[in-house]
Short mmCIF file of C-alpha atoms in Angstrom, two decimals:
data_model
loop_
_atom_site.label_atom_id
_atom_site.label_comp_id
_atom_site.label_asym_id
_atom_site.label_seq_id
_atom_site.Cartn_x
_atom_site.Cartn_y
_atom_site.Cartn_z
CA UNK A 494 0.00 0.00 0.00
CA UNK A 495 1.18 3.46 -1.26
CA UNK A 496 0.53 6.35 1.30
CA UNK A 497 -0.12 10.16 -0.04
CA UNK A 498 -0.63 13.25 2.04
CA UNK A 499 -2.62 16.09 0.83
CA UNK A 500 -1.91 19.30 2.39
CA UNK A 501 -4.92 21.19 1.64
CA UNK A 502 -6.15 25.05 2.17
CA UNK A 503 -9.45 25.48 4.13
CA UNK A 504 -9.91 28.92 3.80
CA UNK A 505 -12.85 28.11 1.15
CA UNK A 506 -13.90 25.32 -0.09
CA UNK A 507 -12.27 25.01 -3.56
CA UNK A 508 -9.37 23.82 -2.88
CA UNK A 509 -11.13 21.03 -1.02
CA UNK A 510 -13.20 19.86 -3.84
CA UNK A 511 -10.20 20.25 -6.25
CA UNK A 512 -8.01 17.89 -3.95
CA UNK A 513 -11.44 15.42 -3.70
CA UNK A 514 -11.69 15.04 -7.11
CA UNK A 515 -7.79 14.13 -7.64
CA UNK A 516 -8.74 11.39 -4.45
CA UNK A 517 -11.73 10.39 -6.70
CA UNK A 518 -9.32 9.28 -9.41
CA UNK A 519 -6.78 7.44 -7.73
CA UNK A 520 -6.58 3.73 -6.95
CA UNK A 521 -8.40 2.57 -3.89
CA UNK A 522 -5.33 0.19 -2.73
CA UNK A 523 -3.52 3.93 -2.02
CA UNK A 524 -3.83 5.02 1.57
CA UNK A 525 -4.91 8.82 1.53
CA UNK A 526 -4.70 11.46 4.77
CA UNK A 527 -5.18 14.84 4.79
CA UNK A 528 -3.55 17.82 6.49
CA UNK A 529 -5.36 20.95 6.59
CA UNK A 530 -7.32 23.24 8.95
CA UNK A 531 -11.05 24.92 8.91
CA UNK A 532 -13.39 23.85 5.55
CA UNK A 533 -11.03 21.54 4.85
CA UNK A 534 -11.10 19.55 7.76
CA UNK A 535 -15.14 20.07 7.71
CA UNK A 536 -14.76 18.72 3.91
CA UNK A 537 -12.23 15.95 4.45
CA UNK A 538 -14.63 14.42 7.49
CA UNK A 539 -17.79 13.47 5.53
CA UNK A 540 -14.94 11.97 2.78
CA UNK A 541 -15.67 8.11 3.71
CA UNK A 542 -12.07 7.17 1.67
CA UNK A 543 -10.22 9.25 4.03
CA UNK A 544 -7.84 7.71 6.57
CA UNK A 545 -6.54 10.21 8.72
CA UNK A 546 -6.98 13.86 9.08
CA UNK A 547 -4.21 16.11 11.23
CA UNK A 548 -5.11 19.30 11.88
CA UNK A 549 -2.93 22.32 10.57
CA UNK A 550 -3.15 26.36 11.72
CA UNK A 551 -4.78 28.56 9.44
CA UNK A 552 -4.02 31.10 7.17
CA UNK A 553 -5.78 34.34 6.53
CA UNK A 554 -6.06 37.33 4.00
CA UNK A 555 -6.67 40.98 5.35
CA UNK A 556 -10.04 41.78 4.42
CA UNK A 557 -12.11 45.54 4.14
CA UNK A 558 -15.78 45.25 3.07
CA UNK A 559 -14.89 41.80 1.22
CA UNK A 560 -12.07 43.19 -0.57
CA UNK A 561 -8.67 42.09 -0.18
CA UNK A 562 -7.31 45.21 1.43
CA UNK A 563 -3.57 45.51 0.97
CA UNK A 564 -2.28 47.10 4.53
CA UNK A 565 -4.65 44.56 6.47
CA UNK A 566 -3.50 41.79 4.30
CA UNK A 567 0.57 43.36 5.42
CA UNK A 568 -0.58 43.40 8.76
CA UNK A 569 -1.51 39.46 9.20
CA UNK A 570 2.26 38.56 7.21
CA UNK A 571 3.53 38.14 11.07
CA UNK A 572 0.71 35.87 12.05
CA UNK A 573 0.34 33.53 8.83
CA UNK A 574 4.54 33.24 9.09
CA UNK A 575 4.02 31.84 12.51
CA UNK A 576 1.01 29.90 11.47
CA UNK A 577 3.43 28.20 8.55
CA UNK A 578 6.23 27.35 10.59
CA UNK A 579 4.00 25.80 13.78
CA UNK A 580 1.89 23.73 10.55
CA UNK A 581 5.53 22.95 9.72
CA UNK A 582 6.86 21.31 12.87
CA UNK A 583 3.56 19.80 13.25
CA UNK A 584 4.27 18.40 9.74
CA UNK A 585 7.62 17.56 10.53
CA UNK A 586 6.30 15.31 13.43
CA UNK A 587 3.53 13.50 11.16
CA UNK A 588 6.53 12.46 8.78
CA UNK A 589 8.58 11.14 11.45
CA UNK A 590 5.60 9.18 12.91
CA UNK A 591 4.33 7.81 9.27
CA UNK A 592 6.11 6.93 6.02
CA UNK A 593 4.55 8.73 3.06
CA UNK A 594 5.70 8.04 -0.38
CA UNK A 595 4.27 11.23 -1.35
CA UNK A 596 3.11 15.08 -0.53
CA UNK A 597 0.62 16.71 -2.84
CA UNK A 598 -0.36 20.27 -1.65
CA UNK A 599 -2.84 22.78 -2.65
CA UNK A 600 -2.32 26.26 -1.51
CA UNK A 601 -0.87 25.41 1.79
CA UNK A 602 2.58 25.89 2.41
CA UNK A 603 3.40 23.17 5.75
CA UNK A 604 6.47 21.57 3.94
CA UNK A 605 8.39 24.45 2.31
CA UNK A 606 11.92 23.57 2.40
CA UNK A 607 11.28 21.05 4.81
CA UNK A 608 14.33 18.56 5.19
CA UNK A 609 14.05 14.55 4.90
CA UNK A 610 10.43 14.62 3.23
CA UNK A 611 8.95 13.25 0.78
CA UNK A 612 8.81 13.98 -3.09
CA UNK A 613 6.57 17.51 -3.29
CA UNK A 614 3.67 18.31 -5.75
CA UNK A 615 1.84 21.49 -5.68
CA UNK A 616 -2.03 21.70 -7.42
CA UNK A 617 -1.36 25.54 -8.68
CA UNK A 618 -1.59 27.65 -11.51
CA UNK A 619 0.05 30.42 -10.48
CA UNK A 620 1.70 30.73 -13.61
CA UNK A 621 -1.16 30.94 -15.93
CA UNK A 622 -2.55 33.54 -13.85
CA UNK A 623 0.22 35.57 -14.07
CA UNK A 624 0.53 34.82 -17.57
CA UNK A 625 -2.65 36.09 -18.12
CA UNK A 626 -2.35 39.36 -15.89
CA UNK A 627 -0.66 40.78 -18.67
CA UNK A 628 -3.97 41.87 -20.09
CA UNK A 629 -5.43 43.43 -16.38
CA UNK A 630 -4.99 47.25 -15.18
CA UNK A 631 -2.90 45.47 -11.99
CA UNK A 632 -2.66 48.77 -10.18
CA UNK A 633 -6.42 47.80 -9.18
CA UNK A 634 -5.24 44.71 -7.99
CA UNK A 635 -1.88 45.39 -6.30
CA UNK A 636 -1.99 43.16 -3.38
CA UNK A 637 -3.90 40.23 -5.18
CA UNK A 638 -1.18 40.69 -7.92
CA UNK A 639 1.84 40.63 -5.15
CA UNK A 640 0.25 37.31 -3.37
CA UNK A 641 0.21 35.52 -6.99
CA UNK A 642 3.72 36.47 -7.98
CA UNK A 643 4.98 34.97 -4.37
CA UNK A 644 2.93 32.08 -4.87
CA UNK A 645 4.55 31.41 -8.94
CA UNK A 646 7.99 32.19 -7.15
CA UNK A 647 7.41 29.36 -4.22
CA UNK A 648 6.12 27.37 -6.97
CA UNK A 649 9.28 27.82 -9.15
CA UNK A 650 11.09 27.30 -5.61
CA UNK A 651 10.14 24.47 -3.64
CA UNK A 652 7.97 21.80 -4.97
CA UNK A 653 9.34 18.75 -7.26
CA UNK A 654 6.25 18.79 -9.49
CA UNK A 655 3.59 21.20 -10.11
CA UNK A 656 0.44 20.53 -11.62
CA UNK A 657 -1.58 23.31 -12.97
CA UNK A 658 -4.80 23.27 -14.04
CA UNK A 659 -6.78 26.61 -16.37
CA UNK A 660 -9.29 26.89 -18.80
CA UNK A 661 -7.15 25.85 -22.25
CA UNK A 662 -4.26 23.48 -22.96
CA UNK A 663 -0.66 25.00 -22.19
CA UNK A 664 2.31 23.40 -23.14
CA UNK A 665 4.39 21.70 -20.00
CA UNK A 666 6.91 24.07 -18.81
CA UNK A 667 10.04 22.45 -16.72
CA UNK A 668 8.31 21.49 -13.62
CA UNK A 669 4.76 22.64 -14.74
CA UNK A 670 2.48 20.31 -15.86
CA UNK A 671 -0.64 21.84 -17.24
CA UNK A 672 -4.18 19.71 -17.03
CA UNK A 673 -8.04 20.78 -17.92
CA UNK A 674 -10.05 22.14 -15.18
CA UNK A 675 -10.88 19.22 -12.11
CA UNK A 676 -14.36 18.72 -11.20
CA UNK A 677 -15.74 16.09 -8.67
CA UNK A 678 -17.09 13.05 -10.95
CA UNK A 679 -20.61 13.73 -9.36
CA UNK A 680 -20.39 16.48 -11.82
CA UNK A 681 -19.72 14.62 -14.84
CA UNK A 682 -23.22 14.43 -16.54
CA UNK A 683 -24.86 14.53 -19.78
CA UNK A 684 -24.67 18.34 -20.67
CA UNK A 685 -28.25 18.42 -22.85
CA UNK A 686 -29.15 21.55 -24.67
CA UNK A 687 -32.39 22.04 -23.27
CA UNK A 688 -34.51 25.27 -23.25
CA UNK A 689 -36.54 25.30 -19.30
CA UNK A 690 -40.26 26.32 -18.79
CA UNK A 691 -38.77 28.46 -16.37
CA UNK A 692 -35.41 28.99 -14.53
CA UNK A 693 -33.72 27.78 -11.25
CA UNK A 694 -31.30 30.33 -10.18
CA UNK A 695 -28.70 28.66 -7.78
CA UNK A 696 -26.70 31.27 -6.09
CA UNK A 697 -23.35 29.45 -4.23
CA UNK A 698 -21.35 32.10 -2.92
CA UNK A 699 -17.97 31.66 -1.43
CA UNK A 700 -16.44 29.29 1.18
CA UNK A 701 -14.82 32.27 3.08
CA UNK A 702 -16.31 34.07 5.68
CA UNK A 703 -16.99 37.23 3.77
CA UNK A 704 -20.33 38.42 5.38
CA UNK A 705 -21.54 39.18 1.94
CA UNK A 706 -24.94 40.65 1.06
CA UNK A 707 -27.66 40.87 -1.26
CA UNK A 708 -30.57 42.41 -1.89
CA UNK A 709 -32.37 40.54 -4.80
CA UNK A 710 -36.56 41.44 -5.06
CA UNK A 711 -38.28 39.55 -7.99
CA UNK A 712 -41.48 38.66 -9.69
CA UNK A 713 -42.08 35.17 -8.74
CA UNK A 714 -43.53 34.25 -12.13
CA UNK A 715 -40.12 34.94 -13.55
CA UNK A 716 -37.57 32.26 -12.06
CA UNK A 717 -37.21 30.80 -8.62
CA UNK A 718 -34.18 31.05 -6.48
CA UNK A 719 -32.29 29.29 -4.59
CA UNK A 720 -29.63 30.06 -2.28
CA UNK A 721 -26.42 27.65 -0.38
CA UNK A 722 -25.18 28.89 3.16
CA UNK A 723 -26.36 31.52 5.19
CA UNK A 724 -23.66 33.96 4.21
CA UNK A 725 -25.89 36.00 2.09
CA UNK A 726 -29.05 38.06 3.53
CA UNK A 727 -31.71 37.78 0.84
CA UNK A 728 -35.02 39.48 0.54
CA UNK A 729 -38.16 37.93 -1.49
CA UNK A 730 -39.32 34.39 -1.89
CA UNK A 731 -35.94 32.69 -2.03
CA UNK A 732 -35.26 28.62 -1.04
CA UNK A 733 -32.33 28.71 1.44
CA UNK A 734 -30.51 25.50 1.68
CA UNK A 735 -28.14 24.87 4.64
CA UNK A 736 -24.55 24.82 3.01
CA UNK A 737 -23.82 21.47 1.70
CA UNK A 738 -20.63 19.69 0.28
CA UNK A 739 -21.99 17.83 -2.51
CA UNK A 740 -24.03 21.07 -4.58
CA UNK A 741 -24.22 18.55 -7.90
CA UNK A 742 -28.05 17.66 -7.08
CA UNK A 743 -28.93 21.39 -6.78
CA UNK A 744 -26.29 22.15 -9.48
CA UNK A 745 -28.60 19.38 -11.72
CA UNK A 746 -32.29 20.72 -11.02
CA UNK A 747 -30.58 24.88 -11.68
CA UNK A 748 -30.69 26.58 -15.24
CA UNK A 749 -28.87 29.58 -14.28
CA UNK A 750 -25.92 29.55 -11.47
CA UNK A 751 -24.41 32.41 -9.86
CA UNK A 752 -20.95 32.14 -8.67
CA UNK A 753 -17.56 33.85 -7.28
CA UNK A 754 -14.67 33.30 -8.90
CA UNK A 755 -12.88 30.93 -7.79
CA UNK A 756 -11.27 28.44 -9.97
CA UNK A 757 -13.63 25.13 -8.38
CA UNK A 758 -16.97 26.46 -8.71
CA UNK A 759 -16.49 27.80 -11.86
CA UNK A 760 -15.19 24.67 -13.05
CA UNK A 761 -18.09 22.45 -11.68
CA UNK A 762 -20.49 25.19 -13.45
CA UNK A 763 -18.83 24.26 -16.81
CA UNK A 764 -18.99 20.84 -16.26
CA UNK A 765 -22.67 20.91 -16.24
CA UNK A 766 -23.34 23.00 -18.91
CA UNK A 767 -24.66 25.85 -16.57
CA UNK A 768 -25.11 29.62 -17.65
CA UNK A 769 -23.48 31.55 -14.94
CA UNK A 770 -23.24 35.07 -13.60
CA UNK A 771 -19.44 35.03 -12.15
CA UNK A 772 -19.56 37.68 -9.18
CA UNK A 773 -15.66 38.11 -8.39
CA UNK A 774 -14.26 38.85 -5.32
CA UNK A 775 -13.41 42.71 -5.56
CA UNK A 776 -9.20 43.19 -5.93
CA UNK A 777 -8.51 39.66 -6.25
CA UNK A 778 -6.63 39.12 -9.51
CA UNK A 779 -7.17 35.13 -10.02
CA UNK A 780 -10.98 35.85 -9.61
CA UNK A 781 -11.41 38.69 -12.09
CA UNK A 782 -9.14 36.62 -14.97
CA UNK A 783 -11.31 33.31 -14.40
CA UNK A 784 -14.66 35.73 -14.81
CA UNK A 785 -13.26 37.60 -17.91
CA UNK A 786 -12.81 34.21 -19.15
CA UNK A 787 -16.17 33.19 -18.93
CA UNK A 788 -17.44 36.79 -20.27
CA UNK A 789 -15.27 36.63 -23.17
CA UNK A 790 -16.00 33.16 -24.16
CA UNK A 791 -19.84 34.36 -24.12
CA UNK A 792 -20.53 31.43 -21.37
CA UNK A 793 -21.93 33.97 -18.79
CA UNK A 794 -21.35 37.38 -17.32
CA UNK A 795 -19.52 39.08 -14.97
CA UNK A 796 -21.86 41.11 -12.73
CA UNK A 797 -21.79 42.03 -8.53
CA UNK A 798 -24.59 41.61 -5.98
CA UNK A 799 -26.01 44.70 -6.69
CA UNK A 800 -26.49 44.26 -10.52
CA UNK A 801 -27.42 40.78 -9.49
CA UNK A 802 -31.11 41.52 -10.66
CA UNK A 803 -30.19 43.05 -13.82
CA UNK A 804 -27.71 40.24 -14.96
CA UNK A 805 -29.96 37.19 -14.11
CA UNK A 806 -32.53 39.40 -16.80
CA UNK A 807 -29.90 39.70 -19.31
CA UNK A 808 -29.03 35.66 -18.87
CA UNK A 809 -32.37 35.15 -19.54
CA UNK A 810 -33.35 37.27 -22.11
CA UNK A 811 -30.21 35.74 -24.04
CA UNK A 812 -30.29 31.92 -22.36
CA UNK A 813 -30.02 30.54 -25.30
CA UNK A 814 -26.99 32.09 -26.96
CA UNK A 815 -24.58 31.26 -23.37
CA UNK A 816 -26.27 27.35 -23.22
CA UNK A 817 -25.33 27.03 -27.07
CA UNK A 818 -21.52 28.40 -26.25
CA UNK A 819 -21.58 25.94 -23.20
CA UNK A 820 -22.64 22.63 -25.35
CA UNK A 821 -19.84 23.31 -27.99
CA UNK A 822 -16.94 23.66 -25.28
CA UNK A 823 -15.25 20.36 -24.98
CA UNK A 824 -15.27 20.13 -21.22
CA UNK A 825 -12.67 17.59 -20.48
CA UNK A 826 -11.88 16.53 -16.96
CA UNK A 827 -8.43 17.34 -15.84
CA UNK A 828 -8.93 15.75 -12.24
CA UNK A 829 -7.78 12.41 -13.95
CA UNK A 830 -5.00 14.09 -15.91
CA UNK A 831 -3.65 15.27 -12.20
CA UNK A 832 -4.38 11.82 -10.80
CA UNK A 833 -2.01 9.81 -13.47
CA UNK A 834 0.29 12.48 -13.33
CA UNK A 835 0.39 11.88 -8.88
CA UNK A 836 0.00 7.99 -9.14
CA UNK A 837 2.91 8.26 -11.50
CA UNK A 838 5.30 9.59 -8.92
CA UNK A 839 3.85 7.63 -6.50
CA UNK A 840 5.30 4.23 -8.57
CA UNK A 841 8.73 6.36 -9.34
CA UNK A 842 8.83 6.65 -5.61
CA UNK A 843 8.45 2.88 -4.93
CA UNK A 844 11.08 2.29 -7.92
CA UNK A 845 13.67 4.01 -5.80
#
C-alpha cells in the first residue's frame, strides 16, 4: 500500500473539492490522509475514503468590506509566518511518525523547504494567472497581484512537481504540468441543450467568511431562487438551503448559477453545462481573470450583488446564446489528468 498526504487550504472550499476530485481518481489500494485546517477539515470528514486527518493552523487574508485590502492583508504577514512554521513542525512530526511516499499540496505551504520529506507536488496555476495578468490594469489589484507572484515564485522554488490546471491546454513548462479544469465526478453528466419552462437560479457564494450581502426582489412568475449557506441576507421568496458539500443535485435541477470566482466552482459550473453570472471577489486578480474568461468566451457574465437583478434578466433574455456556447466547449476533466500524473510519482517513488 502506497501512502499520499494532501496538504490542503481550508480557507474556502475550492481547494477542497479540487483535492477530492484528484482522491476520486486514484486507486483505492492507495492510503490517503489529509492535512489541513477549517473547511477543509469540515470537507475531508464526511470523505468516507479518508484515513486520517491532522489538523494544521490557518491562514488568513486581510479583508475591508470583502475586498482584499492591501495594509490589512501586510498586517496578518507576522501571524500567517508563525502559522506556517507551527503547521511545519507539526508536519515535521507526522513524517517522522508515518512513512509517506508522497506530498501533494494545494495552496498550503506546511512543507516548504522542509528537510528529509517526501517527493513535493503542488495543485497551482500560479503561472497561468500571471501569464494572463498581462492583459489586467494590476494597479487595481496590487496586493492580489503581489500574493500571486509569491505564490509562482514558491512554486518555481520548492515543490518537485507542479500541476496546474486553467481553462485551455498549455504546453508543459520544466516542472509545470498543465491539465483541464478538475471537477468532482458527481459532476460529470450529460450536458443536454435544453430550453426550461422556467429557470432555477442557484446562487453558491464563497467558502470564506466574507459576510456578503444581497438584496435581490423579484417577480415570482419569472424564475425561482435558490440560495447555499447563510452567508448572504436575501429578501423575497428565495429557497435557502443549509450549506452542503456535494451542490451537484442542486447544481442538476438549476438553469442559471451564480458564482464567485474561484477556480472550483467555476469549473463544476462548466462541467454541467450551466449559464453563470461570475460575481468576483473585488481586488482579487485570479478571480477577475477566471470571470473575464467566462465573459469573453460568451458562457456567462460578470456582474456584482447589486447588478445581481439586472444580470440574471440579461441571462435570460439571451439563455439561449450562453447554453449554445456551453454545449460546444469540450469540457474535459483534468482531475484524472492530475491523478495519473500523482500515481505516477507515486510508482517512481516505490522504484527508488
Amino acid at each position: 500500500m502506497k501512502k499520499i498526504l494532501f496538504l490542503v487550504n481550508g480557507y474556502g472550499l475550492g481547494n477542497s473539492t479540487r483535492i477530492h476530485s484528484l482522491i476520486q481518481c486514484i486507486d483505492q489500494k492507495h492510503q490517503i490522509d489529509i492535512f489541513g485546517y477549517g473547511n477543509s477539515v469540515k470537507y475531508f470528514k464526511q470523505v468516507s475514503r479518508i484515513q486520517n486527518i491532522f489538523q494544521s493552523l490557518p491562514l488568513e487574508y486581510g479583508l475591508k468590506k470583502g475586498k482584499i485590502d492591501a495594509f490589512r492583508t501586510i498586517g496578518k504577514l507576522f501571524s500567517n509566518f508563525k502559522a506556517i512554521y507551527k503547521s511545519r513542525q507539526d508536519l515535521r512530526k507526522i513524517l517522522q511518525s508515518q512513512v509517506y511516499n508522497l506530498i501533494v499540496a494545494d495552496s498550503n505551504f506546511s512543507a516548504v523547504f522542509l528537510k528529509n520529506r517526501p517527493k513535493l507536488i503542488s495543485i497551482n496555476n500560479a503561472d497561468r494567472v500571471i501569464e494572463s495578468a498581462r492583459q489586467i490594469k494590476k494597479r487595481f489589484y496590487l496586493t492580489s497581484w503581489l500574493l500571486e507572484m509569491a505564490d509562482y515564485i514558491y512554486n518555481r522554488i520548492a515543490p518537485d512537481l507542479v500541476i496546474s490546471p486553467f481553462f485551455e491546454p498549455y504546453k508543459n513548462t520544466g516542472k509545470f504540468q498543465h491539465t483541464a479544469l478538475m471537477v468532482r465526478k458527481e459532476f460529470l453528466t450529460a450536458r443536454p441543450h435544453i430550453l426550461p419552462k422556467r429557470h432555477h437560479v442557484l446562487i453558491i457564494p464563497s467558502g470564506a467568511p466574507l459576510n456578503a450581502s444581497l438584496s435581490l426582489k423579484h417577480d415570482k412568475t419569472d424564475y425561482d431562487i435558490s440560495v447555499i449557506g447563510d452567508q448572504i441576507i436575501t429578501l423575497g421568496k428565495i429557497k435557502k438551503h443549509d450549506r452542503v458539500f456535494n451542490t451537484s443535485p442542486l447544481m442538476k435541477q438549476a438553469t442559471i448559477a451564480v458564482v464567485n470566482g474561484g477556480l472550483s466552482s467555476i469549473s463544476e459550473a462548466l462541467a454541467m453545462a450551466k449559464p453563470m453570472i461570475v460575481i468576483p471577489l473585488e481586488g482579487h486578480l485570479e478571480q477577475r481573470i477566471n470571470a473575464d474568461w467566462i465573459q469573453n468566451n460568451n458562457l456567462g457574465l460578470i456582474s456584482s450583488w447589486e447588478k445581481l437583478k439586472e444580470s440574471v434578466h440579461e441571462m435570460i433574455k439571451n439563455y439561449d446564446s450562453f447554453k449554445k456556447h456551453l454545449i460546444e466547449y469540450k469540457y474535459i476533466n483534468g482531475a484524472q489528468q492530475g491523478a495519473d500524473l500523482i500515481l505516477r510519482e507515486v510508482e517512481n517513488e516505490a522504484v527508488r
